[in-house]
């Protein structure tokens, strides 16, 4: 039995669709059903349900709010992750968890690789970075997938935000000074599953990100054009929307490691957004 934590999240839902389609047994409790910060309950749940793999999709993702809610961010993104890794070690099972491009400071001018030094600028980034370290220290059989700008069906994501603005605003301002790459939950699930099914296990950190890079502004404009939006699209800066200067200016993750291991090419972020906007289309990652 596979446990997917944070069952109501967008990545967790993609795993559920994938497992249903492939007739794989899973449990996907939402936060109310299994709060990952309830350490004892989590241990009982994993032991009593004979869990053989944990996919931790639960996370505290509110980047700005985390500056005020440090305890929650650290508890969910670091200490609960450590606890999950520890229980998996006790049960001698593999542990998978997800991290973020926000562990980097954004000063590099080329794609971030798994070997690059981390230097998070925010509480969110630091809490995720600590979760990575504690999980790897606790359980050698841990996979950490760093992902960026995630979007998936039924998710609370940037594309859905843009759709709402398109329906309610005559002009839309979006930041030009944040560059990375949108990443589809379908690619994250597909790659996670392929890595987990390799015969030779190479635990540790992997980056997954849609091919290409873009600013939030360019991404927003791309979506608005597809939606046929006729209002104005204005260039802004991150600091027009928040007083916290904590988002890396550039955080594109290099996916070369997973692409080389699996012999695949992750499709471009725009092609995945095209598919997302016509929800329901199935697609496969093409072989290299
Ligand atoms: N979304 C992004 O753009 C992005 C970017 C980089 C990395 N990531 C990482 O990718 C992974 C998947 O993210 P996602 O986009 O699927 O996130 P998501 O849609 O926000 O889902 C996270 C889920 O975790 C749940 N959760 C929060 N605290 C919990 C707790 N204590 N116990 C159990 N569940 C809890 C949330 O429930 P509530 O909604 O009820 O709180 C939510 O359903 C995460 O590790 C995230 O940090 C995401």
mmCIF file of N, CA and C in Angstrom, residues 127-225:
data_model
loop_
_atom_site.group_PDB
_atom_site.id
_atom_site.type_symbol
_atom_site.label_atom_id
_atom_site.label_comp_id
_atom_site.label_asym_id
_atom_site.label_seq_id
_atom_site.Cartn_x
_atom_site.Cartn_y
_atom_site.Cartn_z
ATOM 1 N N UNK A 127 12.896 26.471 5.450
ATOM 2 C CA UNK A 127 12.187 25.330 6.050
ATOM 3 C C UNK A 127 12.245 24.119 5.111
ATOM 4 N N UNK A 128 12.135 24.363 3.811
ATOM 5 C CA UNK A 128 12.205 23.252 2.856
ATOM 6 C C UNK A 128 13.632 22.688 2.818
ATOM 7 N N UNK A 129 14.632 23.588 2.885
ATOM 8 C CA UNK A 129 16.032 23.146 2.857
ATOM 9 C C UNK A 129 16.343 22.301 4.091
ATOM 10 N N UNK A 130 15.814 22.711 5.233
ATOM 11 C CA UNK A 130 16.042 21.926 6.448
ATOM 12 C C UNK A 130 15.353 20.555 6.324
ATOM 13 N N UNK A 131 14.155 20.545 5.766
ATOM 14 C CA UNK A 131 13.449 19.272 5.534
ATOM 15 C C UNK A 131 14.282 18.337 4.667
ATOM 16 N N UNK A 132 14.904 18.877 3.623
ATOM 17 C CA UNK A 132 15.765 18.052 2.750
ATOM 18 C C UNK A 132 16.877 17.413 3.582
ATOM 19 N N UNK A 133 17.583 18.265 4.342
ATOM 20 C CA UNK A 133 18.757 17.792 5.087
ATOM 21 C C UNK A 133 18.362 16.752 6.140
ATOM 22 N N UNK A 134 17.311 17.053 6.903
ATOM 23 C CA UNK A 134 16.904 16.137 7.971
ATOM 24 C C UNK A 134 16.449 14.794 7.399
ATOM 25 N N UNK A 135 15.724 14.837 6.291
ATOM 26 C CA UNK A 135 15.239 13.583 5.686
ATOM 27 C C UNK A 135 16.410 12.733 5.213
ATOM 28 N N UNK A 136 17.379 13.380 4.551
ATOM 29 C CA UNK A 136 18.532 12.625 4.041
ATOM 30 C C UNK A 136 19.372 12.071 5.189
ATOM 31 N N UNK A 137 19.498 12.847 6.277
ATOM 32 C CA UNK A 137 20.263 12.370 7.435
ATOM 33 C C UNK A 137 19.551 11.205 8.122
ATOM 34 N N UNK A 138 18.220 11.276 8.155
ATOM 35 C CA UNK A 138 17.432 10.299 8.910
ATOM 36 C C UNK A 138 17.317 8.970 8.170
ATOM 37 N N UNK A 139 17.113 9.042 6.855
ATOM 38 C CA UNK A 139 16.851 7.819 6.094
ATOM 39 C C UNK A 139 17.635 7.856 4.783
ATOM 40 N N UNK A 140 18.592 6.980 4.664
ATOM 41 C CA UNK A 140 19.433 6.957 3.447
ATOM 42 C C UNK A 140 18.599 6.605 2.218
ATOM 43 N N UNK A 141 17.431 5.973 2.429
ATOM 44 C CA UNK A 141 16.598 5.580 1.277
ATOM 45 C C UNK A 141 15.545 6.664 0.997
ATOM 46 N N UNK A 142 16.054 7.890 0.856
ATOM 47 C CA UNK A 142 15.166 9.032 0.610
ATOM 48 C C UNK A 142 15.415 9.618 -0.777
ATOM 49 N N UNK A 143 14.329 9.867 -1.498
ATOM 50 C CA UNK A 143 14.399 10.621 -2.758
ATOM 51 C C UNK A 143 13.809 12.000 -2.509
ATOM 52 N N UNK A 144 14.552 13.028 -2.919
ATOM 53 C CA UNK A 144 14.020 14.392 -2.826
ATOM 54 C C UNK A 144 13.943 14.958 -4.244
ATOM 55 N N UNK A 145 12.746 15.344 -4.645
ATOM 56 C CA UNK A 145 12.577 15.949 -5.960
ATOM 57 C C UNK A 145 12.300 17.435 -5.779
ATOM 58 N N UNK A 146 13.238 18.260 -6.252
ATOM 59 C CA UNK A 146 12.989 19.712 -6.228
ATOM 60 C C UNK A 146 12.224 20.085 -7.493
ATOM 61 N N UNK A 147 11.158 20.835 -7.310
ATOM 62 C CA UNK A 147 10.301 21.222 -8.438
ATOM 63 C C UNK A 147 10.033 22.729 -8.366
ATOM 64 N N UNK A 148 9.576 23.305 -9.482
ATOM 65 C CA UNK A 148 9.326 24.755 -9.508
ATOM 66 C C UNK A 148 7.968 25.060 -10.116
ATOM 67 N N UNK A 149 7.325 26.096 -9.643
ATOM 68 C CA UNK A 149 6.112 26.662 -10.245
ATOM 69 C C UNK A 149 5.141 25.557 -10.702
ATOM 70 N N UNK A 150 4.693 24.783 -9.728
ATOM 71 C CA UNK A 150 3.905 23.580 -10.015
ATOM 72 C C UNK A 150 2.467 23.925 -10.438
ATOM 73 N N UNK A 151 1.969 23.216 -11.447
ATOM 74 C CA UNK A 151 0.549 23.331 -11.794
ATOM 75 C C UNK A 151 -0.019 21.973 -12.145
ATOM 76 N N UNK A 152 -1.240 21.740 -11.665
ATOM 77 C CA UNK A 152 -1.923 20.481 -11.948
ATOM 78 C C UNK A 152 -3.423 20.714 -11.872
ATOM 79 N N UNK A 153 -4.179 19.827 -12.524
ATOM 80 C CA UNK A 153 -5.631 19.953 -12.548
ATOM 81 C C UNK A 153 -6.177 20.045 -11.132
ATOM 82 N N UNK A 154 -7.195 20.855 -10.951
ATOM 83 C CA UNK A 154 -7.863 21.072 -9.658
ATOM 84 C C UNK A 154 -6.942 21.759 -8.653
ATOM 85 N N UNK A 155 -5.819 22.301 -9.118
ATOM 86 C CA UNK A 155 -4.881 22.893 -8.168
ATOM 87 C C UNK A 155 -5.113 24.370 -7.949
ATOM 88 N N UNK A 156 -4.579 24.857 -6.819
ATOM 89 C CA UNK A 156 -4.539 26.304 -6.605
ATOM 90 C C UNK A 156 -3.183 26.714 -7.165
ATOM 91 N N UNK A 157 -3.163 27.244 -8.379
ATOM 92 C CA UNK A 157 -1.866 27.555 -8.986
ATOM 93 C C UNK A 157 -1.945 28.858 -9.773
ATOM 94 N N UNK A 158 -0.808 29.279 -10.306
ATOM 95 C CA UNK A 158 -0.710 30.565 -11.003
ATOM 96 C C UNK A 158 -1.676 30.631 -12.199
ATOM 97 N N UNK A 159 -1.822 29.532 -12.925
ATOM 98 C CA UNK A 159 -2.692 29.548 -14.114
ATOM 99 C C UNK A 159 -4.128 29.850 -13.691
ATOM 100 N N UNK A 160 -4.566 29.225 -12.603
ATOM 101 C CA UNK A 160 -5.926 29.472 -12.123
ATOM 102 C C UNK A 160 -6.065 30.928 -11.659
ATOM 103 N N UNK A 161 -5.011 31.465 -11.051
ATOM 104 C CA UNK A 161 -5.027 32.874 -10.647
ATOM 105 C C UNK A 161 -5.176 33.781 -11.854
ATOM 106 N N UNK A 162 -4.426 33.490 -12.918
ATOM 107 C CA UNK A 162 -4.491 34.308 -14.136
ATOM 108 C C UNK A 162 -5.893 34.223 -14.746
ATOM 109 N N UNK A 163 -6.473 33.018 -14.730
ATOM 110 C CA UNK A 163 -7.833 32.859 -15.286
ATOM 111 C C UNK A 163 -8.821 33.755 -14.536
ATOM 112 N N UNK A 164 -8.685 33.786 -13.202
ATOM 113 C CA UNK A 164 -9.590 34.615 -12.396
ATOM 114 C C UNK A 164 -9.388 36.087 -12.729
ATOM 115 N N UNK A 165 -8.120 36.526 -12.804
ATOM 116 C CA UNK A 165 -7.864 37.934 -13.146
ATOM 117 C C UNK A 165 -8.472 38.265 -14.509
ATOM 118 N N UNK A 166 -8.330 37.328 -15.477
ATOM 119 C CA UNK A 166 -8.824 37.579 -16.838
ATOM 120 C C UNK A 166 -10.329 37.839 -16.813
ATOM 121 N N UNK A 167 -11.026 37.187 -15.898
ATOM 122 C CA UNK A 167 -12.486 37.339 -15.819
ATOM 123 C C UNK A 167 -12.920 38.546 -15.025
ATOM 124 N N UNK A 168 -11.995 39.144 -14.258
ATOM 125 C CA UNK A 168 -12.439 40.187 -13.325
ATOM 126 C C UNK A 168 -11.693 41.517 -13.490
ATOM 127 N N UNK A 169 -10.621 41.581 -14.293
ATOM 128 C CA UNK A 169 -9.827 42.812 -14.362
ATOM 129 C C UNK A 169 -9.671 43.314 -15.797
ATOM 130 N N UNK A 170 -9.631 44.646 -15.895
ATOM 131 C CA UNK A 170 -9.423 45.227 -17.231
ATOM 132 C C UNK A 170 -7.946 45.398 -17.539
ATOM 133 N N UNK A 171 -7.141 45.435 -16.492
ATOM 134 C CA UNK A 171 -5.692 45.410 -16.727
ATOM 135 C C UNK A 171 -5.055 44.534 -15.649
ATOM 136 N N UNK A 172 -3.960 43.904 -16.016
ATOM 137 C CA UNK A 172 -3.321 42.950 -15.110
ATOM 138 C C UNK A 172 -1.827 43.244 -15.080
ATOM 139 N N UNK A 173 -1.303 43.447 -13.862
ATOM 140 C CA UNK A 173 0.142 43.693 -13.732
ATOM 141 C C UNK A 173 0.810 42.427 -13.196
ATOM 142 N N UNK A 174 1.916 42.026 -13.818
ATOM 143 C CA UNK A 174 2.607 40.790 -13.413
ATOM 144 C C UNK A 174 4.113 41.059 -13.349
ATOM 145 N N UNK A 175 4.781 40.372 -12.434
ATOM 146 C CA UNK A 175 6.211 40.632 -12.194
ATOM 147 C C UNK A 175 7.114 40.086 -13.305
ATOM 148 N N UNK A 176 8.051 40.937 -13.715
ATOM 149 C CA UNK A 176 9.045 40.516 -14.729
ATOM 150 C C UNK A 176 10.315 39.991 -14.061
ATOM 151 N N UNK A 177 10.472 40.272 -12.752
ATOM 152 C CA UNK A 177 11.760 39.980 -12.104
ATOM 153 C C UNK A 177 11.753 38.683 -11.292
ATOM 154 N N UNK A 178 11.052 37.685 -11.831
ATOM 155 C CA UNK A 178 11.109 36.349 -11.242
ATOM 156 C C UNK A 178 11.118 35.379 -12.414
ATOM 157 N N UNK A 179 12.199 34.642 -12.562
ATOM 158 C CA UNK A 179 12.350 33.746 -13.715
ATOM 159 C C UNK A 179 12.621 32.326 -13.230
ATOM 160 N N UNK A 180 11.856 31.376 -13.782
ATOM 161 C CA UNK A 180 12.072 29.960 -13.480
ATOM 162 C C UNK A 180 11.358 29.159 -14.562
ATOM 163 N N UNK A 181 10.725 28.050 -14.184
ATOM 164 C CA UNK A 181 9.958 27.330 -15.195
ATOM 165 C C UNK A 181 8.759 26.618 -14.590
ATOM 166 N N UNK A 182 7.571 26.831 -15.182
ATOM 167 C CA UNK A 182 6.378 26.111 -14.722
ATOM 168 C C UNK A 182 6.554 24.613 -14.954
ATOM 169 N N UNK A 183 6.056 23.821 -14.024
ATOM 170 C CA UNK A 183 6.262 22.367 -14.089
ATOM 171 C C UNK A 183 4.937 21.650 -13.845
ATOM 172 N N UNK A 184 4.596 20.766 -14.765
ATOM 173 C CA UNK A 184 3.318 20.061 -14.689
ATOM 174 C C UNK A 184 3.377 18.910 -13.684
ATOM 175 N N UNK A 185 2.307 18.763 -12.911
ATOM 176 C CA UNK A 185 2.265 17.637 -11.955
ATOM 177 C C UNK A 185 2.362 16.304 -12.704
ATOM 178 N N UNK A 186 1.901 16.283 -13.956
ATOM 179 C CA UNK A 186 1.967 15.020 -14.715
ATOM 180 C C UNK A 186 3.419 14.609 -14.928
ATOM 181 N N UNK A 187 4.280 15.581 -15.225
ATOM 182 C CA UNK A 187 5.702 15.252 -15.413
ATOM 183 C C UNK A 187 6.328 14.837 -14.082
ATOM 184 N N UNK A 188 5.927 15.504 -12.998
ATOM 185 C CA UNK A 188 6.509 15.166 -11.691
ATOM 186 C C UNK A 188 6.138 13.725 -11.304
ATOM 187 N N UNK A 189 4.869 13.373 -11.505
ATOM 188 C CA UNK A 189 4.418 12.013 -11.162
ATOM 189 C C UNK A 189 5.108 10.990 -12.055
ATOM 190 N N UNK A 190 5.114 11.277 -13.350
ATOM 191 C CA UNK A 190 5.701 10.349 -14.312
ATOM 192 C C UNK A 190 7.175 10.077 -13.983
ATOM 193 N N UNK A 191 7.923 11.149 -13.715
ATOM 194 C CA UNK A 191 9.359 10.993 -13.452
ATOM 195 C C UNK A 191 9.597 10.341 -12.095
ATOM 196 N N UNK A 192 8.829 10.739 -11.082
ATOM 197 C CA UNK A 192 8.973 10.100 -9.772
ATOM 198 C C UNK A 192 8.801 8.593 -9.912
ATOM 199 N N UNK A 193 7.748 8.207 -10.626
ATOM 200 C CA UNK A 193 7.433 6.777 -10.743
ATOM 201 C C UNK A 193 8.528 6.041 -11.509
ATOM 202 N N UNK A 194 9.025 6.679 -12.562
ATOM 203 C CA UNK A 194 10.099 6.031 -13.351
ATOM 204 C C UNK A 194 11.370 5.881 -12.498
ATOM 205 N N UNK A 195 11.713 6.900 -11.745
ATOM 206 C CA UNK A 195 12.923 6.817 -10.898
ATOM 207 C C UNK A 195 12.735 5.727 -9.840
ATOM 208 N N UNK A 196 11.529 5.653 -9.262
ATOM 209 C CA UNK A 196 11.264 4.655 -8.224
ATOM 210 C C UNK A 196 11.292 3.232 -8.775
ATOM 211 N N UNK A 197 11.104 3.117 -10.064
ATOM 212 C CA UNK A 197 11.060 1.779 -10.641
ATOM 213 C C UNK A 197 12.358 1.359 -11.325
ATOM 214 N N UNK A 198 13.396 2.161 -11.170
ATOM 215 C CA UNK A 198 14.692 1.761 -11.712
ATOM 216 C C UNK A 198 15.236 0.607 -10.867
ATOM 217 N N UNK A 199 15.975 -0.285 -11.502
ATOM 218 C CA UNK A 199 16.509 -1.417 -10.737
ATOM 219 C C UNK A 199 17.589 -0.951 -9.752
ATOM 220 N N UNK A 200 18.470 -0.063 -10.249
ATOM 221 C CA UNK A 200 19.544 0.433 -9.372
ATOM 222 C C UNK A 200 19.089 1.718 -8.706
ATOM 223 N N UNK A 201 19.031 1.684 -7.399
ATOM 224 C CA UNK A 201 18.569 2.840 -6.642
ATOM 225 C C UNK A 201 19.693 3.838 -6.427
ATOM 226 N N UNK A 202 19.450 5.095 -6.751
ATOM 227 C CA UNK A 202 20.431 6.131 -6.458
ATOM 228 C C UNK A 202 19.679 7.231 -5.704
ATOM 229 N N UNK A 203 19.650 7.075 -4.383
ATOM 230 C CA UNK A 203 18.859 8.000 -3.563
ATOM 231 C C UNK A 203 19.501 9.386 -3.553
ATOM 232 N N UNK A 204 18.738 10.394 -3.117
ATOM 233 C CA UNK A 204 19.290 11.748 -3.030
ATOM 234 C C UNK A 204 18.384 12.748 -3.739
ATOM 235 N N UNK A 205 19.025 13.800 -4.239
ATOM 236 C CA UNK A 205 18.260 14.943 -4.772
ATOM 237 C C UNK A 205 18.184 14.916 -6.299
ATOM 238 N N UNK A 206 16.994 15.220 -6.817
ATOM 239 C CA UNK A 206 16.762 15.313 -8.262
ATOM 240 C C UNK A 206 15.960 16.583 -8.559
ATOM 241 N N UNK A 207 16.282 17.219 -9.676
ATOM 242 C CA UNK A 207 15.495 18.388 -10.113
ATOM 243 C C UNK A 207 14.534 17.977 -11.236
ATOM 244 N N UNK A 208 13.314 18.498 -11.162
ATOM 245 C CA UNK A 208 12.341 18.290 -12.251
ATOM 246 C C UNK A 208 11.737 19.650 -12.585
ATOM 247 N N UNK A 209 11.900 20.083 -13.838
ATOM 248 C CA UNK A 209 11.287 21.366 -14.207
ATOM 249 C C UNK A 209 10.976 21.362 -15.692
ATOM 250 N N UNK A 210 9.875 21.998 -16.075
ATOM 251 C CA UNK A 210 9.468 22.066 -17.484
ATOM 252 C C UNK A 210 10.595 22.681 -18.315
ATOM 253 N N UNK A 211 10.768 22.208 -19.559
ATOM 254 C CA UNK A 211 11.867 22.726 -20.397
ATOM 255 C C UNK A 211 11.643 24.199 -20.730
ATOM 256 N N UNK A 212 12.753 24.931 -20.792
ATOM 257 C CA UNK A 212 12.687 26.363 -21.086
ATOM 258 C C UNK A 212 12.628 27.157 -19.797
ATOM 259 N N UNK A 213 12.620 28.467 -19.923
ATOM 260 C CA UNK A 213 12.455 29.318 -18.739
ATOM 261 C C UNK A 213 11.637 30.541 -19.112
ATOM 262 N N UNK A 214 11.064 31.174 -18.110
ATOM 263 C CA UNK A 214 10.177 32.305 -18.383
ATOM 264 C C UNK A 214 10.041 33.157 -17.125
ATOM 265 N N UNK A 215 9.696 34.420 -17.338
ATOM 266 C CA UNK A 215 9.331 35.245 -16.178
ATOM 267 C C UNK A 215 7.855 35.010 -15.894
ATOM 268 N N UNK A 216 7.429 35.411 -14.702
ATOM 269 C CA UNK A 216 5.997 35.307 -14.392
ATOM 270 C C UNK A 216 5.195 36.144 -15.392
ATOM 271 N N UNK A 217 5.756 37.313 -15.763
ATOM 272 C CA UNK A 217 5.082 38.198 -16.716
ATOM 273 C C UNK A 217 4.872 37.497 -18.061
ATOM 274 N N UNK A 218 5.953 36.895 -18.581
ATOM 275 C CA UNK A 218 5.845 36.221 -19.884
ATOM 276 C C UNK A 218 4.895 35.031 -19.793
ATOM 277 N N UNK A 219 4.964 34.325 -18.685
ATOM 278 C CA UNK A 219 4.061 33.181 -18.497
ATOM 279 C C UNK A 219 2.608 33.659 -18.465
ATOM 280 N N UNK A 220 2.384 34.734 -17.706
ATOM 281 C CA UNK A 220 1.028 35.281 -17.597
ATOM 282 C C UNK A 220 0.514 35.738 -18.953
ATOM 283 N N UNK A 221 1.387 36.445 -19.696
ATOM 284 C CA UNK A 221 0.978 36.936 -21.026
ATOM 285 C C UNK A 221 0.624 35.770 -21.944
ATOM 286 N N UNK A 222 1.439 34.711 -21.847
ATOM 287 C CA UNK A 222 1.200 33.516 -22.678
ATOM 288 C C UNK A 222 -0.196 32.943 -22.390
ATOM 289 N N UNK A 223 -0.517 32.830 -21.100
ATOM 290 C CA UNK A 223 -1.820 32.257 -20.714
ATOM 291 C C UNK A 223 -2.957 33.187 -21.162
ATOM 292 N N UNK A 224 -2.761 34.501 -20.937
ATOM 293 C CA UNK A 224 -3.818 35.463 -21.273
ATOM 294 C C UNK A 224 -4.092 35.474 -22.777
ATOM 295 N N UNK A 225 -3.030 35.333 -23.595
ATOM 296 C CA UNK A 225 -3.239 35.270 -25.055
ATOM 297 C C UNK A 225 -4.065 34.049 -25.415
#
